[in-house]
Amino acid sequence: MAGAAERGVLAVLVVLAGLAACASGSEIIEGPKNVTALKGSEARFNCTISQGWKLIMWALRGTVVLSMTPSEPIITSDRFTSASYQEDGNFISEMIIHDVQLSDTGQVKCSLQNSNRDGSAFLSVQVMGQLLIPGGSLVVIEDKPCNVTCHALNWTPLPDLSWEIGVPVSNSSYYSIPEPEDLQSAVSVLALTPQGNGTVTCVAEMKGLDVRESVTVSLTVVQPPLDSVDEPGTSLPTWAIVLLAVSLSLLLILIIVLIIIFCCCVSRTEKEESSYQSEIRKSATVKTSKDTVGTKLKSANENYGYCSDEPRTTQPASLHAKSSETSVPEQRSSRQPHQESDHRQLGPASHPQVSFNVASPKKVRNATLV
């Protein structure tokens, strides 16, 4: 194998030495373009050259790996082959790199013998590693948050990780970070609250290539055990928490309203009782006052025959009228005190009347013996 390689290199040198003296009027019209290839795949580079060329050389990372003459290509490795085309009177040389390896990453150059102009491009090689979800199929509890972890191992560069959720969930989110101890690996964590059976898929997409890798696992949802409610750390569903919060708020508002109504009723009752007691006291006071006055009046006795010894300075007009009636018979005058006494006793006690016996001119003194 080594001898064949040496013979190939020697043949190239002989051809180059034979063409060194030949002048070449051809030139590179368009050089190769940058290529991003996946490890293990093929990478193709094209170089457009005008007619009249004698030798075309392809170099990878500074080393000539393929040469072409107008008669035949000079191949030094089975990984590097060539193809040729004619377009608009120009010659197109194509180099094909088979089974691209990560070590092939670098500059690719197309050049002509005895020409100062060349064309160059860059080959980027990406490595698709492994994508896996530990544990395979998962069994989770309904309405209980859980995590699903996806590992991307030995990727160059690191892929973009995402999730496709095929189960009914109340909420979900995910994040992706590189592995701290492996720069070619990453991990993505999906957090979700499942509500039914289904599948979840972890997807890895290569940057710059229309290539993706995915892994899918089944998610089986089971009902929570009966004693899980008493376990510490068990959380209620979101709808239950919202319902409980609303119920407590309404209960608090109802209690406050009842307290306010109770305070108003107590205050009103106290005011009514105070007013009623005040009226009762006032009525009792008025009644007691009237009874006292009436008792005093009833306990007193009028002396209808009393006449004051003091001289009268003034006499009412009624007395003069009564004194003119002295000619009334003695029998009538003797009955008058008894009639007047009877009339006065029938009258109300609160309005006492005092009368004077003016029928007899003599004075009478009333004395009380003890």
Tab-separated table of C-alpha atoms in Angstrom:
chain	number	residue	atom	x	y	z
A	1	MET	CA	0.000	0.000	0.000
A	2	ALA	CA	2.833	2.347	0.901
A	3	GLY	CA	4.657	1.405	-2.317
A	4	ALA	CA	1.625	2.294	-4.400
A	5	ALA	CA	1.368	5.665	-2.722
A	6	GLU	CA	5.010	6.361	-3.363
A	7	ARG	CA	4.590	5.412	-7.016
A	8	GLY	CA	1.610	7.745	-7.294
A	9	VAL	CA	3.518	10.647	-5.813
A	10	LEU	CA	6.440	9.914	-8.102
A	11	ALA	CA	4.154	9.892	-11.145
A	12	VAL	CA	2.739	13.269	-10.170
A	13	LEU	CA	6.227	14.697	-9.828
A	14	VAL	CA	7.194	13.333	-13.240
A	15	VAL	CA	4.120	14.859	-14.840
A	16	LEU	CA	4.729	18.180	-13.155
A	17	ALA	CA	8.337	18.156	-14.271
A	18	GLY	CA	7.257	17.346	-17.819
A	19	LEU	CA	4.748	20.204	-17.883
A	20	ALA	CA	6.939	22.723	-16.165
A	21	ALA	CA	8.410	23.918	-19.418
A	22	CYS	CA	5.057	24.207	-21.154
A	23	ALA	CA	3.404	27.590	-21.026
A	24	SER	CA	-0.222	27.619	-20.091
A	25	GLY	CA	-2.690	30.281	-21.198
A	26	SER	CA	-5.685	28.924	-19.177
A	27	GLU	CA	-6.991	30.360	-15.904
A	28	ILE	CA	-9.425	29.626	-13.078
A	29	ILE	CA	-12.750	31.287	-13.825
A	30	GLU	CA	-14.554	30.242	-10.639
A	31	GLY	CA	-13.124	28.471	-7.626
A	32	PRO	CA	-14.787	26.015	-5.202
A	33	LYS	CA	-17.350	27.011	-2.562
A	34	ASN	CA	-17.473	26.267	1.156
A	35	VAL	CA	-19.033	22.937	2.082
A	36	THR	CA	-20.447	21.601	5.352
A	37	ALA	CA	-20.579	17.823	5.425
A	38	LEU	CA	-21.637	15.228	7.915
A	39	LYS	CA	-19.080	12.732	9.100
A	40	GLY	CA	-19.189	9.602	6.929
A	41	SER	CA	-20.866	11.384	3.995
A	42	GLU	CA	-19.450	12.854	0.735
A	43	ALA	CA	-18.149	16.350	0.067
A	44	ARG	CA	-17.968	17.750	-3.503
A	45	PHE	CA	-15.946	20.753	-4.739
A	46	ASN	CA	-16.089	22.225	-8.291
A	47	CYS	CA	-13.536	24.416	-10.051
A	48	THR	CA	-14.315	26.082	-13.440
A	49	ILE	CA	-11.275	26.515	-15.733
A	50	SER	CA	-10.878	27.992	-19.243
A	51	GLN	CA	-9.676	25.849	-22.121
A	52	GLY	CA	-5.997	25.145	-22.729
A	53	TRP	CA	-5.076	23.901	-19.244
A	54	LYS	CA	-2.388	21.243	-18.802
A	55	LEU	CA	-2.540	20.241	-15.140
A	56	ILE	CA	-5.129	20.743	-12.353
A	57	MET	CA	-4.158	20.097	-8.719
A	58	TRP	CA	-6.449	19.671	-5.691
A	59	ALA	CA	-5.021	20.144	-2.197
A	60	LEU	CA	-6.608	19.483	1.218
A	61	ARG	CA	-5.143	21.248	4.234
A	62	GLY	CA	-1.991	22.087	2.190
A	63	THR	CA	-1.444	18.592	0.792
A	64	VAL	CA	-2.100	17.685	-2.886
A	65	VAL	CA	-4.562	14.791	-2.824
A	66	LEU	CA	-5.723	14.729	-6.476
A	67	SER	CA	-4.280	15.808	-9.866
A	68	MET	CA	-5.810	15.810	-13.348
A	69	THR	CA	-4.328	15.912	-16.849
A	70	PRO	CA	-6.260	16.289	-20.101
A	71	SER	CA	-5.898	12.545	-20.604
A	72	GLU	CA	-6.553	11.066	-17.127
A	73	PRO	CA	-6.696	11.817	-13.390
A	74	ILE	CA	-3.838	10.982	-11.068
A	75	ILE	CA	-5.401	9.406	-7.945
A	76	THR	CA	-3.345	9.013	-4.791
A	77	SER	CA	-6.145	7.754	-2.449
A	78	ASP	CA	-9.461	5.978	-2.923
A	79	ARG	CA	-11.124	8.582	-0.711
A	80	PHE	CA	-10.444	11.287	-3.323
A	81	THR	CA	-11.922	10.873	-6.788
A	82	SER	CA	-12.664	13.255	-9.674
A	83	ALA	CA	-15.291	14.022	-12.278
A	84	SER	CA	-15.319	16.488	-15.198
A	85	TYR	CA	-17.905	18.435	-17.192
A	86	GLN	CA	-18.071	20.899	-20.082
A	87	GLU	CA	-20.196	24.055	-19.687
A	88	ASP	CA	-20.308	27.046	-22.055
A	89	GLY	CA	-16.918	26.069	-23.545
A	90	ASN	CA	-15.273	25.875	-20.121
A	91	PHE	CA	-13.965	22.864	-18.264
A	92	ILE	CA	-15.328	21.999	-14.810
A	93	SER	CA	-13.212	19.802	-12.560
A	94	GLU	CA	-14.913	18.164	-9.545
A	95	MET	CA	-13.174	16.587	-6.564
A	96	ILE	CA	-15.208	14.146	-4.471
A	97	ILE	CA	-14.153	13.323	-0.891
A	98	HIS	CA	-15.640	10.031	0.259
A	99	ASP	CA	-16.234	9.034	3.891
A	100	VAL	CA	-15.518	12.488	5.227
A	101	GLN	CA	-13.795	12.462	8.616
A	102	LEU	CA	-13.565	15.090	11.290
A	103	SER	CA	-9.838	15.344	10.552
A	104	ASP	CA	-10.654	16.525	6.998
A	105	THR	CA	-11.884	19.845	8.332
A	106	GLY	CA	-9.787	22.576	6.705
A	107	GLN	CA	-8.967	24.457	3.506
A	108	VAL	CA	-9.535	22.977	0.039
A	109	LYS	CA	-7.564	24.558	-2.875
A	110	CYS	CA	-7.813	24.255	-6.652
A	111	SER	CA	-4.771	25.458	-8.680
A	112	LEU	CA	-3.212	25.313	-12.157
A	113	GLN	CA	0.351	24.626	-13.092
A	114	ASN	CA	2.267	27.819	-13.928
A	115	SER	CA	-0.617	30.043	-12.762
A	116	ASN	CA	-0.529	32.586	-9.973
A	117	ARG	CA	-4.250	32.378	-9.386
A	118	ASP	CA	-6.004	29.642	-7.408
A	119	GLY	CA	-9.415	28.997	-5.879
A	120	SER	CA	-9.986	27.975	-2.261
A	121	ALA	CA	-12.842	26.965	-0.002
A	122	PHE	CA	-13.352	25.572	3.489
A	123	LEU	CA	-14.598	22.140	4.472
A	124	SER	CA	-16.577	21.907	7.742
A	125	VAL	CA	-17.268	18.471	9.139
A	126	GLN	CA	-20.006	17.856	11.676
A	127	VAL	CA	-20.379	14.761	13.795
A	128	MET	CA	-23.790	13.342	14.683
A	129	GLY	CA	-23.533	11.619	18.013
A	130	GLN	CA	-26.028	9.659	20.065
A	131	LEU	CA	-29.428	10.834	21.284
A	132	LEU	CA	-31.092	8.949	24.105
A	133	ILE	CA	-33.670	9.208	26.896
A	134	PRO	CA	-32.659	7.136	29.918
A	135	GLY	CA	-35.204	4.639	31.162
A	136	GLY	CA	-37.159	4.298	27.926
A	137	SER	CA	-40.937	4.251	28.478
A	138	LEU	CA	-42.058	6.201	31.537
A	139	VAL	CA	-44.918	5.745	33.997
A	140	VAL	CA	-46.034	8.954	35.687
A	141	ILE	CA	-48.874	10.120	37.947
A	142	GLU	CA	-51.731	12.153	36.537
A	143	ASP	CA	-51.617	15.917	37.240
A	144	LYS	CA	-48.297	15.549	39.027
A	145	PRO	CA	-45.253	17.463	37.643
A	146	CYS	CA	-42.502	15.250	36.237
A	147	ASN	CA	-39.253	15.619	34.255
A	148	VAL	CA	-38.051	13.839	31.112
A	149	THR	CA	-34.303	14.058	30.359
A	150	CYS	CA	-32.676	13.766	26.914
A	151	HIS	CA	-28.903	13.333	26.419
A	152	ALA	CA	-27.001	14.265	23.239
A	153	LEU	CA	-23.579	12.558	23.384
A	154	ASN	CA	-20.488	13.175	21.206
A	155	TRP	CA	-21.914	15.820	18.858
A	156	THR	CA	-19.731	18.297	16.944
A	157	PRO	CA	-20.855	20.994	17.129
A	158	LEU	CA	-23.584	20.727	19.765
A	159	PRO	CA	-27.044	20.411	18.185
A	160	ASP	CA	-30.180	22.417	18.835
A	161	LEU	CA	-32.399	20.346	21.152
A	162	SER	CA	-36.192	20.649	21.235
A	163	TRP	CA	-39.240	18.601	22.250
A	164	GLU	CA	-42.401	17.395	20.529
A	165	ILE	CA	-45.155	16.665	23.072
A	166	GLY	CA	-47.833	14.148	22.104
A	167	VAL	CA	-49.657	13.973	25.453
A	168	PRO	CA	-52.310	16.269	26.984
A	169	VAL	CA	-50.637	18.474	29.576
A	170	SER	CA	-51.676	21.391	31.795
A	171	ASN	CA	-48.277	23.097	31.415
A	172	SER	CA	-44.828	22.307	30.014
A	173	SER	CA	-41.391	23.873	29.565
A	174	TYR	CA	-37.832	22.775	28.786
A	175	TYR	CA	-34.231	23.983	28.854
A	176	SER	CA	-30.954	22.738	27.313
A	177	ILE	CA	-27.402	23.135	28.620
A	178	PRO	CA	-23.974	21.659	27.716
A	179	GLU	CA	-22.565	18.921	29.869
A	180	PRO	CA	-20.073	20.538	32.259
A	181	GLU	CA	-17.520	17.737	31.891
A	182	ASP	CA	-17.979	17.012	28.156
A	183	LEU	CA	-17.982	19.875	25.642
A	184	GLN	CA	-19.304	17.573	22.900
A	185	SER	CA	-22.411	16.578	24.861
A	186	ALA	CA	-25.564	18.373	25.997
A	187	VAL	CA	-28.642	17.627	28.079
A	188	SER	CA	-32.229	18.856	27.709
A	189	VAL	CA	-34.842	18.595	30.490
A	190	LEU	CA	-38.567	18.666	29.769
A	191	ALA	CA	-40.842	19.587	32.701
A	192	LEU	CA	-44.541	18.824	32.234
A	193	THR	CA	-47.740	17.986	34.102
A	194	PRO	CA	-49.377	15.126	32.155
A	195	GLN	CA	-53.116	14.514	32.045
A	196	GLY	CA	-53.239	11.517	29.712
A	197	ASN	CA	-51.234	8.855	27.856
A	198	GLY	CA	-49.089	9.623	24.822
A	199	THR	CA	-45.514	10.100	23.622
A	200	VAL	CA	-42.755	12.685	23.950
A	201	THR	CA	-39.997	13.116	21.359
A	202	CYS	CA	-36.570	14.675	21.800
A	203	VAL	CA	-35.282	16.256	18.546
A	204	ALA	CA	-31.680	17.245	17.718
A	205	GLU	CA	-30.998	19.434	14.655
A	206	MET	CA	-27.567	20.004	13.148
A	207	LYS	CA	-26.491	23.583	12.566
A	208	GLY	CA	-25.949	24.351	8.879
A	209	LEU	CA	-27.324	21.010	7.715
A	210	ASP	CA	-30.839	19.835	6.995
A	211	VAL	CA	-30.260	16.853	9.244
A	212	ARG	CA	-32.093	15.903	12.384
A	213	GLU	CA	-32.111	13.058	14.842
A	214	SER	CA	-34.928	12.160	17.243
A	215	VAL	CA	-35.816	9.684	19.963
A	216	THR	CA	-39.348	8.936	21.208
A	217	VAL	CA	-40.587	7.394	24.441
A	218	SER	CA	-44.066	6.438	25.614
A	219	LEU	CA	-45.639	8.169	28.588
A	220	THR	CA	-48.186	6.171	30.602
A	221	VAL	CA	-50.307	8.134	33.067
A	222	VAL	CA	-51.752	6.427	36.160
A	223	GLN	CA	-54.110	7.652	38.855
A	224	PRO	CA	-52.533	8.794	42.121
A	225	PRO	CA	-52.682	6.291	45.003
A	226	LEU	CA	-55.393	6.792	47.602
A	227	ASP	CA	-52.957	7.561	50.409
A	228	SER	CA	-51.019	10.094	48.376
A	229	VAL	CA	-53.185	12.889	49.748
A	230	ASP	CA	-51.761	12.338	53.223
A	231	GLU	CA	-48.165	12.205	52.040
A	232	PRO	CA	-46.093	15.339	52.729
A	233	GLY	CA	-45.231	17.365	49.698
A	234	THR	CA	-48.305	16.270	47.714
A	235	SER	CA	-49.691	19.253	45.809
A	236	LEU	CA	-53.285	19.818	44.756
A	237	PRO	CA	-54.239	20.326	41.108
A	238	THR	CA	-54.271	23.875	39.838
A	239	TRP	CA	-58.060	23.987	39.473
A	240	ALA	CA	-58.484	22.766	43.072
A	241	ILE	CA	-56.129	25.454	44.381
A	242	VAL	CA	-58.005	28.174	42.457
A	243	LEU	CA	-61.392	26.892	43.691
A	244	LEU	CA	-60.157	26.762	47.270
A	245	ALA	CA	-58.772	30.299	47.078
A	246	VAL	CA	-62.051	31.670	45.659
A	247	SER	CA	-64.112	29.836	48.301
A	248	LEU	CA	-61.986	31.167	51.149
A	249	SER	CA	-62.245	34.704	49.769
A	250	LEU	CA	-66.040	34.513	49.535
A	251	LEU	CA	-66.251	33.031	53.035
A	252	LEU	CA	-64.114	35.853	54.433
A	253	ILE	CA	-66.297	38.475	52.736
A	254	LEU	CA	-69.460	36.795	54.104
A	255	ILE	CA	-68.053	36.749	57.635
A	256	ILE	CA	-67.166	40.463	57.420
A	257	VAL	CA	-70.693	41.312	56.162
A	258	LEU	CA	-72.301	39.283	58.971
A	259	ILE	CA	-70.122	41.021	61.567
A	260	ILE	CA	-71.145	44.442	60.217
A	261	ILE	CA	-74.853	43.487	60.218
A	262	PHE	CA	-74.578	42.126	63.764
A	263	CYS	CA	-72.899	45.317	65.024
A	264	CYS	CA	-75.606	47.472	63.407
A	265	CYS	CA	-78.391	45.372	64.963
A	266	VAL	CA	-76.787	45.487	68.425
A	267	SER	CA	-76.320	49.256	68.200
A	268	ARG	CA	-79.915	49.767	67.086
A	269	THR	CA	-81.261	47.528	69.859
A	270	GLU	CA	-79.241	49.401	72.496
A	271	LYS	CA	-80.587	52.738	71.226
A	272	GLU	CA	-84.193	51.472	71.320
A	273	GLU	CA	-83.767	50.050	74.835
A	274	SER	CA	-82.183	53.289	76.035
A	275	SER	CA	-85.051	55.356	74.576
A	276	TYR	CA	-87.658	53.011	76.052
A	277	GLN	CA	-86.063	53.078	79.502
A	278	SER	CA	-85.853	56.858	79.355
A	279	GLU	CA	-89.570	57.100	78.552
A	280	ILE	CA	-90.358	54.667	81.372
A	281	ARG	CA	-88.316	56.715	83.854
A	282	LYS	CA	-89.950	59.937	82.680
A	283	SER	CA	-93.446	58.455	83.003
A	284	ALA	CA	-92.628	57.075	86.449
A	285	THR	CA	-91.290	60.458	87.555
A	286	VAL	CA	-94.386	62.297	86.315
A	287	LYS	CA	-96.709	59.763	87.941
A	288	THR	CA	-94.828	59.908	91.251
A	289	SER	CA	-95.016	63.696	91.212
A	290	LYS	CA	-98.753	63.650	90.557
A	291	ASP	CA	-99.361	61.049	93.280
A	292	THR	CA	-97.386	63.115	95.780
A	293	VAL	CA	-99.375	66.248	95.027
A	294	GLY	CA	-102.685	64.370	95.212
A	295	THR	CA	-101.738	62.724	98.506
A	296	LYS	CA	-100.872	66.054	100.032
A	297	LEU	CA	-104.129	67.544	98.896
A	298	LYS	CA	-106.180	64.603	100.191
A	299	SER	CA	-104.454	64.586	103.588
A	300	ALA	CA	-105.318	68.239	104.184
A	301	ASN	CA	-108.724	69.319	105.690
A	302	GLU	CA	-110.371	72.614	104.886
A	303	ASN	CA	-111.709	74.757	107.679
A	304	TYR	CA	-114.727	76.377	106.130
A	305	GLY	CA	-115.530	78.391	109.220
A	306	TYR	CA	-112.080	79.912	109.660
A	307	CYS	CA	-111.884	83.629	109.428
A	308	SER	CA	-108.723	85.617	109.785
A	309	ASP	CA	-108.432	88.185	112.593
A	310	GLU	CA	-106.492	90.557	110.347
A	311	PRO	CA	-108.464	93.423	108.995
A	312	ARG	CA	-109.441	93.080	105.341
A	313	THR	CA	-108.155	95.891	103.277
A	314	THR	CA	-109.744	94.781	100.086
A	315	GLN	CA	-112.809	92.806	99.420
A	316	PRO	CA	-113.590	91.103	96.200
A	317	ALA	CA	-116.467	92.329	94.236
A	318	SER	CA	-118.226	89.082	94.810
A	319	LEU	CA	-118.254	89.650	98.582
A	320	HIS	CA	-120.111	92.915	98.217
A	321	ALA	CA	-122.684	91.187	96.158
A	322	LYS	CA	-123.050	88.439	98.701
A	323	SER	CA	-123.297	90.877	101.684
A	324	SER	CA	-126.290	92.495	100.106
A	325	GLU	CA	-128.133	89.288	100.489
A	326	THR	CA	-128.288	89.456	104.326
A	327	SER	CA	-132.031	89.455	104.272
A	328	VAL	CA	-132.112	85.837	103.393
A	329	PRO	CA	-133.983	83.880	106.079
A	330	GLU	CA	-131.915	82.316	108.795
A	331	GLN	CA	-133.007	78.858	107.795
A	332	ARG	CA	-131.402	79.255	104.328
A	333	SER	CA	-128.192	80.632	105.780
A	334	SER	CA	-127.941	77.748	108.178
A	335	ARG	CA	-128.141	75.231	105.313
A	336	GLN	CA	-125.648	76.971	103.064
A	337	PRO	CA	-122.414	75.661	104.657
A	338	HIS	CA	-123.544	72.066	104.300
A	339	GLN	CA	-124.450	72.547	100.654
A	340	GLU	CA	-121.170	74.257	99.881
A	341	SER	CA	-119.262	71.529	101.696
A	342	ASP	CA	-121.002	68.875	99.625
A	343	HIS	CA	-120.186	70.657	96.379
A	344	ARG	CA	-116.555	71.101	97.271
A	345	GLN	CA	-116.106	67.436	98.193
A	346	LEU	CA	-117.460	66.389	94.793
A	347	GLY	CA	-115.008	68.634	92.941
A	348	PRO	CA	-111.550	67.503	91.913
A	349	ALA	CA	-108.870	67.380	94.604
A	350	SER	CA	-106.312	69.096	92.465
A	351	HIS	CA	-108.342	72.369	92.398
A	352	PRO	CA	-109.312	73.229	96.037
A	353	GLN	CA	-111.774	76.065	96.553
A	354	VAL	CA	-112.011	78.206	99.653
A	355	SER	CA	-115.282	79.927	100.531
A	356	PHE	CA	-116.163	82.337	103.297
A	357	ASN	CA	-119.295	82.433	105.338
A	358	VAL	CA	-120.348	86.022	105.074
A	359	ALA	CA	-123.955	85.474	106.165
A	360	SER	CA	-123.157	86.060	109.811
A	361	PRO	CA	-121.327	89.230	110.786
A	362	LYS	CA	-119.778	87.801	113.928
A	363	LYS	CA	-116.256	86.559	113.968
A	364	VAL	CA	-115.444	82.992	114.795
A	365	ARG	CA	-112.046	81.786	115.958
A	366	ASN	CA	-111.105	78.202	115.353
A	367	ALA	CA	-108.784	76.782	118.000
A	368	THR	CA	-107.329	73.327	118.194
A	369	LEU	CA	-106.834	71.789	121.654
A	370	VAL	CA	-104.093	69.250	122.108
